[in-house]
Coordinates of C-alpha atoms in Angstrom, one line a residue:
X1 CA -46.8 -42.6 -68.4
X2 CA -50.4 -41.9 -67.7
X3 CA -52.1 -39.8 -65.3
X4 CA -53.6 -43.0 -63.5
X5 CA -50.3 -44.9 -63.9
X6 CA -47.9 -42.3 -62.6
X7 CA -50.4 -42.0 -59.5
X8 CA -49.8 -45.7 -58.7
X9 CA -46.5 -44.8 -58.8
X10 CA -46.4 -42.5 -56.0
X11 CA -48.8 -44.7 -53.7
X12 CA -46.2 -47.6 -54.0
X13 CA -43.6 -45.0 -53.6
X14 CA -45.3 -44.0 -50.6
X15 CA -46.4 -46.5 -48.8
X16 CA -44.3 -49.6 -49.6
X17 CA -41.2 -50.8 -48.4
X18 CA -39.0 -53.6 -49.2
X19 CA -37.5 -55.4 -46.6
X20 CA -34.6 -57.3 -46.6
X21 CA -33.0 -58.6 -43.0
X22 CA -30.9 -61.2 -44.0
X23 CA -29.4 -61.6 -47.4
X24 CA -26.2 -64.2 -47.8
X25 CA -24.3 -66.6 -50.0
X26 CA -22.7 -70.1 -49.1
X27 CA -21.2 -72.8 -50.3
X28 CA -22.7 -76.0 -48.2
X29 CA -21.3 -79.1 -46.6
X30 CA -23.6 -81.7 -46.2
X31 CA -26.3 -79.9 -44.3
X32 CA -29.8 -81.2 -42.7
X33 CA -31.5 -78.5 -41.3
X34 CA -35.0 -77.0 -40.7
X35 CA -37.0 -73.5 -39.3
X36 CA -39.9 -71.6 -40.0
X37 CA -39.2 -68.0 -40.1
X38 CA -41.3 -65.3 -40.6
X39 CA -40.3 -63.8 -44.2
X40 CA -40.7 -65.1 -47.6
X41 CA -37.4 -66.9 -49.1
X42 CA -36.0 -66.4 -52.1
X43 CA -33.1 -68.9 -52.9
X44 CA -30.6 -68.7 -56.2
X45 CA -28.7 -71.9 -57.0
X46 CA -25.7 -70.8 -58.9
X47 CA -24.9 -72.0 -62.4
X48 CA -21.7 -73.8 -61.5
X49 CA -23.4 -75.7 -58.5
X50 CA -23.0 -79.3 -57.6
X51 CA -26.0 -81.1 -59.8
X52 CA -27.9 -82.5 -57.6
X53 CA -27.9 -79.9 -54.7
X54 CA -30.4 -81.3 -52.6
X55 CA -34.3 -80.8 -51.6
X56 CA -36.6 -77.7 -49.9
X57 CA -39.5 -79.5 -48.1
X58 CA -42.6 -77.7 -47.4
X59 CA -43.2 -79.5 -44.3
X60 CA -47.3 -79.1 -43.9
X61 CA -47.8 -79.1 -47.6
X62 CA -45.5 -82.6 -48.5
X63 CA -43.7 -81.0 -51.1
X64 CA -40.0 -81.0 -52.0
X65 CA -38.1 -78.6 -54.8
X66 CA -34.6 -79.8 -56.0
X67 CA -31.6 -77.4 -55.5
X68 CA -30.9 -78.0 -59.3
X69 CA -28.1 -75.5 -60.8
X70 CA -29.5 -72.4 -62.2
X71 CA -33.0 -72.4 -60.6
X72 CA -34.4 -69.7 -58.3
X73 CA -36.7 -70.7 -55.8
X74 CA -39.6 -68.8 -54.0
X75 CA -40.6 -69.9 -50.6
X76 CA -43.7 -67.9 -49.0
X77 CA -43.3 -66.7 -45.3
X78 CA -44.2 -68.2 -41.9
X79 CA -44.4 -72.5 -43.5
X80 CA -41.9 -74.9 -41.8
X81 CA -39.1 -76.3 -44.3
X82 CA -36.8 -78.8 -44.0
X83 CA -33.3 -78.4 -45.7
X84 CA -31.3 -81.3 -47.1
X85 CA -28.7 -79.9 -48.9
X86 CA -25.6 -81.3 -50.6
X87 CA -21.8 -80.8 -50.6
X88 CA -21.0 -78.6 -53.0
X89 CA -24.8 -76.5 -53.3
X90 CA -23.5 -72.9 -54.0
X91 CA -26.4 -71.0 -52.8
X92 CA -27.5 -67.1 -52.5
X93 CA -30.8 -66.0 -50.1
X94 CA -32.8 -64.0 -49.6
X95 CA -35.3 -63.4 -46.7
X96 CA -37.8 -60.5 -47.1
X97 CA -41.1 -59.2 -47.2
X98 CA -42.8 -56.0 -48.9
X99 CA -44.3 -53.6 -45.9
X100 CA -47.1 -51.1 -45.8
X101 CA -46.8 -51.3 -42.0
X102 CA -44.0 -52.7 -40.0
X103 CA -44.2 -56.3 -39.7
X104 CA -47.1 -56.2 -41.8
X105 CA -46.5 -58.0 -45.2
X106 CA -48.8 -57.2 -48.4
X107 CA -47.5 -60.1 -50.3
X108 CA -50.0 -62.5 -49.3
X109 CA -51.1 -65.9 -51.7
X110 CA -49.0 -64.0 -54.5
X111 CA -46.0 -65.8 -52.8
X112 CA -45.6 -69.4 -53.9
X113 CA -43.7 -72.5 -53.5
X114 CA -42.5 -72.6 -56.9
X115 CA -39.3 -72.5 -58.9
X116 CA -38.2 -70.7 -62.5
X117 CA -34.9 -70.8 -64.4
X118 CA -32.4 -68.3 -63.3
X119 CA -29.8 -66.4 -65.8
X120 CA -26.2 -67.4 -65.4
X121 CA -25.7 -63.5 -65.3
X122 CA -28.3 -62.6 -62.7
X123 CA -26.6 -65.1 -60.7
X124 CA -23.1 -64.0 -61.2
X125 CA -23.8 -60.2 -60.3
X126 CA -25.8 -61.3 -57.5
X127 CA -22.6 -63.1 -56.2
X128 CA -20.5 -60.3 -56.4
X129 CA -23.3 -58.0 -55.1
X130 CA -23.0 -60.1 -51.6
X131 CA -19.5 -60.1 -51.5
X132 CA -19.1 -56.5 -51.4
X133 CA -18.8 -54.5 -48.4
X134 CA -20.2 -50.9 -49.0
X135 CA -23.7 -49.0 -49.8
X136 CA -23.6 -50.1 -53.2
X137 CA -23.8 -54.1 -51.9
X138 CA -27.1 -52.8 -50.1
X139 CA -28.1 -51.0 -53.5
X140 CA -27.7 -54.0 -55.4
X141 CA -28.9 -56.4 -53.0
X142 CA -32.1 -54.9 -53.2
X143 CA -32.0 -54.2 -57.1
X144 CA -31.7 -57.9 -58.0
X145 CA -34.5 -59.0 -55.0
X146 CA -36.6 -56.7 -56.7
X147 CA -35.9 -57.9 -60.1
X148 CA -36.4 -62.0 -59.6
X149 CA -39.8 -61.2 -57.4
X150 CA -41.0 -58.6 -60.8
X151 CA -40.3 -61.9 -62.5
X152 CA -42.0 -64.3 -60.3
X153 CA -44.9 -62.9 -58.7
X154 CA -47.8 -61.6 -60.2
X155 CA -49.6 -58.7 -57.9
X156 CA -52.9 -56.9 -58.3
X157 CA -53.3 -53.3 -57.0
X158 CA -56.6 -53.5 -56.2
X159 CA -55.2 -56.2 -53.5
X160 CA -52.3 -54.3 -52.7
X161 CA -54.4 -51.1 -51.6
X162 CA -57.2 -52.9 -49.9
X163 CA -53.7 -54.1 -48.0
X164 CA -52.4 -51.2 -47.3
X165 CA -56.0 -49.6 -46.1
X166 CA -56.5 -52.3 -43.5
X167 CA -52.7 -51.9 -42.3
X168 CA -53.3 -48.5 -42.1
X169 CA -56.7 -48.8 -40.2
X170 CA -54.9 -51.1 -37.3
X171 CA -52.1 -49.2 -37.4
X172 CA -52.4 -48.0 -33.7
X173 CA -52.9 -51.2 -32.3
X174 CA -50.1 -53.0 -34.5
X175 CA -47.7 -50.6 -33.1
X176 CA -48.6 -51.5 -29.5
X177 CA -48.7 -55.1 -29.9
X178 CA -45.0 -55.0 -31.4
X179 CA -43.4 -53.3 -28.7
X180 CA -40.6 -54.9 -27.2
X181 CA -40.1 -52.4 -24.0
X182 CA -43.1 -51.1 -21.5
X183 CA -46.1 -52.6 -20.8
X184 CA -48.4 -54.0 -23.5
X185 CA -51.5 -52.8 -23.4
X186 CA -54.4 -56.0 -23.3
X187 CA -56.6 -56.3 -25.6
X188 CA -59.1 -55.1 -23.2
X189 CA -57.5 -51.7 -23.6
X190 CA -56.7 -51.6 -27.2
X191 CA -60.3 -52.5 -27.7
X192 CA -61.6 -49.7 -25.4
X193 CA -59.6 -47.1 -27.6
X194 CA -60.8 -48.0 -30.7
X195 CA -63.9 -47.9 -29.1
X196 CA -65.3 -51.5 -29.5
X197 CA -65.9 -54.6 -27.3
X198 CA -63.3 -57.0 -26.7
X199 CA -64.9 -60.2 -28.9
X200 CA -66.0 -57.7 -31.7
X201 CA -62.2 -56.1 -31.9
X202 CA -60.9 -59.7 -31.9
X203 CA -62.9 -61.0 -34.5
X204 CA -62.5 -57.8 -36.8
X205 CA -58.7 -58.3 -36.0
X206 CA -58.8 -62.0 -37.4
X207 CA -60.8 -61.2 -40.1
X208 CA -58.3 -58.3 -41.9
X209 CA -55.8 -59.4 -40.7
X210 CA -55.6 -62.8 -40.5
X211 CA -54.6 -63.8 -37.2
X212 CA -55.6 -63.5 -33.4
X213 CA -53.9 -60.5 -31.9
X214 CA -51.9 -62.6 -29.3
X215 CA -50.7 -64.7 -32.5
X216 CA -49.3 -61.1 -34.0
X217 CA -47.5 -60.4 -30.9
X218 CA -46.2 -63.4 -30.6
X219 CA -45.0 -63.5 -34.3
X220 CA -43.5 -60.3 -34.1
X221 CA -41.3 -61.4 -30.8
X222 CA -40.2 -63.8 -32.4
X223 CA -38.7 -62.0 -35.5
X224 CA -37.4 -59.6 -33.0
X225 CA -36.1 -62.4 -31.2
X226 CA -34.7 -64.1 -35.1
X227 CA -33.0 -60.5 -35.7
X228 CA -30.8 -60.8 -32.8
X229 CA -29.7 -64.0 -33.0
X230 CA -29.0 -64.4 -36.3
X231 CA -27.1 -60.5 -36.0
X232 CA -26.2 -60.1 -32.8
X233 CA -23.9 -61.5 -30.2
X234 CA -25.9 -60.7 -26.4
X235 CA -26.3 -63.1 -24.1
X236 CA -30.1 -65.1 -24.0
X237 CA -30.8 -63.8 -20.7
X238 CA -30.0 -60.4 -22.1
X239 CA -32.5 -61.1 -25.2
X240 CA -34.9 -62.4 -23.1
X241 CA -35.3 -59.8 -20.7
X242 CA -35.4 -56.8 -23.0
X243 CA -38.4 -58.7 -24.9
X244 CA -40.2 -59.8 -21.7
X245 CA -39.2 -63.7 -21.4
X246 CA -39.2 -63.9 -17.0
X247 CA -36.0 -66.3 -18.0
X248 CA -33.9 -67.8 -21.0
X249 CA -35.6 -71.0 -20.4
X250 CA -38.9 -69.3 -21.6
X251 CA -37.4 -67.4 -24.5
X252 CA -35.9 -70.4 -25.7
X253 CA -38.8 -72.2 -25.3
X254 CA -40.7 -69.5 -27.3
X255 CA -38.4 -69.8 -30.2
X256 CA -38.2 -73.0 -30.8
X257 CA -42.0 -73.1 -31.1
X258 CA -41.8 -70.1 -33.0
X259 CA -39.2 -70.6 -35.1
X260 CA -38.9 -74.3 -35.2
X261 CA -35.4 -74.6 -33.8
X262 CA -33.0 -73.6 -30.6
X263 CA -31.6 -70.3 -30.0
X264 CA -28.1 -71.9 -29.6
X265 CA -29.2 -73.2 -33.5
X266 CA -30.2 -70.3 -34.6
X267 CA -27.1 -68.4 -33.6
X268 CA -25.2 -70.9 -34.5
X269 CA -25.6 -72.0 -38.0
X270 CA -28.0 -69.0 -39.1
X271 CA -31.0 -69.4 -41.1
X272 CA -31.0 -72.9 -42.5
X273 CA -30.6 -74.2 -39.0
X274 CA -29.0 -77.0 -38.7
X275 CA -30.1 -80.2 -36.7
X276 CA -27.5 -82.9 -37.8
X277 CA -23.6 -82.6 -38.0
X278 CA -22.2 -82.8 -42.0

């Protein structure tokens, strides 16, 4: 490996880090569901599925990918899907996102909605990977995730550092904004401490990063809010309270415009969210 090469190495070693909050397989009644959540997807249909498995619709876009048998599908963070899946769709996910900064994803346009043939053996060992119970399901998990996405996405360093440099330069402010306990500094005062004016802090904000601060803050609340839902068993008014909601009526609210579904949804039928009995 060469001198330059080896040094890439250690930056990605460094500063990267991949993760993975919900990973899961299932075999699906009829299911009509839809969310938005804020990681990228990636989506295995087994070999041995049903062979016509159903659609993924890229709600703003207007586009639809079958769940055909032996396909593995990549769906970029943050869009609103719609799920109509068949009986009989044996499915493995994936939700994740690569990190120079919590919360802060690196992946950017190289995530598409796009599909590629999957290998009958990458699918069987990433079945049994997710039916195990121990470390090495964890170690494997994240071995095959970072084996399809090698496959599928194509990523420029130059992109990636200029990525990780802005992350790094708002790094302060990110971690106040995604608090969940204390009081959030406004933007007023994050502003005064990075010594600029309130419009020019906004607008340098939005322009590396993409998004109006109160838009961060509000998308990391509600992936707090997706974590303990999906994981966790605490009451709303519980949830709502450690993440600032006055009541569960607001937090639930929040979600659904967040998220595009109910908390009781959420909790209840995890990440493909169902809206419609089988």
């Amino acid at each position: 490996m060469s001198d330059s090469a080896a040094a890439i190495w250690r930056q990605a070693h460094d500063a990267l880090r991949l993760v993975i909050p919900h990973a899961k397989r299932e075999v699906f009644d009829d299911h009509l569901g839809e969310n938005r959540m804020p990681w990228h997807r990636l989506f295995l249909v087994t070999p041995d599925s049903v062979a016509h498995g159903g659609l993924v619709i890229d709600r703003l876009a207007r586009r639809a990918l079958s769940m055909t048998p032996g396909m593995v599908t990549l769906l970029p963070q943050g869009r609103r899907y719609r799920f109509e899946f068949k009986r009989g769709l044996i499915l493995i996910g994936f939700h994740f996102r690569l990190e120079s900064f919590p919360g802060q994803d690196v992946l950017g346009a190289a995530v598409r909605f796009r599909q590629e043939p999957l290998a009958a053996a990458d699918a069987a060992e990433a079945w049994q990977a997710l039916g195990l119970a121990g470390a090495d399901a964890w170690l494997r998990t994240e071995g095959l995730l970072r084996l399809h996405l090698g496959r599928l996405l194509s990523l420029s360093w130059p992109a990636i550092n200029q990525a990780i440099g802005i992350h790094r330069r708002w790094g302060p402010a990110l971690a106040e904004l995604q608090r969940t306990s204390g009081t959030i500094p406004s933007i007023q005062v994050l502003a005064r401490r990075a010594g600029l004016s309130r419009a020019y802090f906004t607008r340098r904000f939005r322009a590396d990063l993409g998004e109006h601060p109160r838009a961060w803050r509000a998308r990391m609340l509600a992936e707090h809010a997706s974590q303990r839902l999906l994981f966790g068993s605490e009451p709303l008014q519980a949830i709502a309270a450690d993440l600032g909601f006055s009541d569960a009526f607001c937090f639930s609210r929040f979600v659904r415009r967040c998220l595009g579904q109910s908390p009781a949804h959420l909790r209840r039928d995890g990440p493909f969210g169902r809206t419609a009995p089988p």
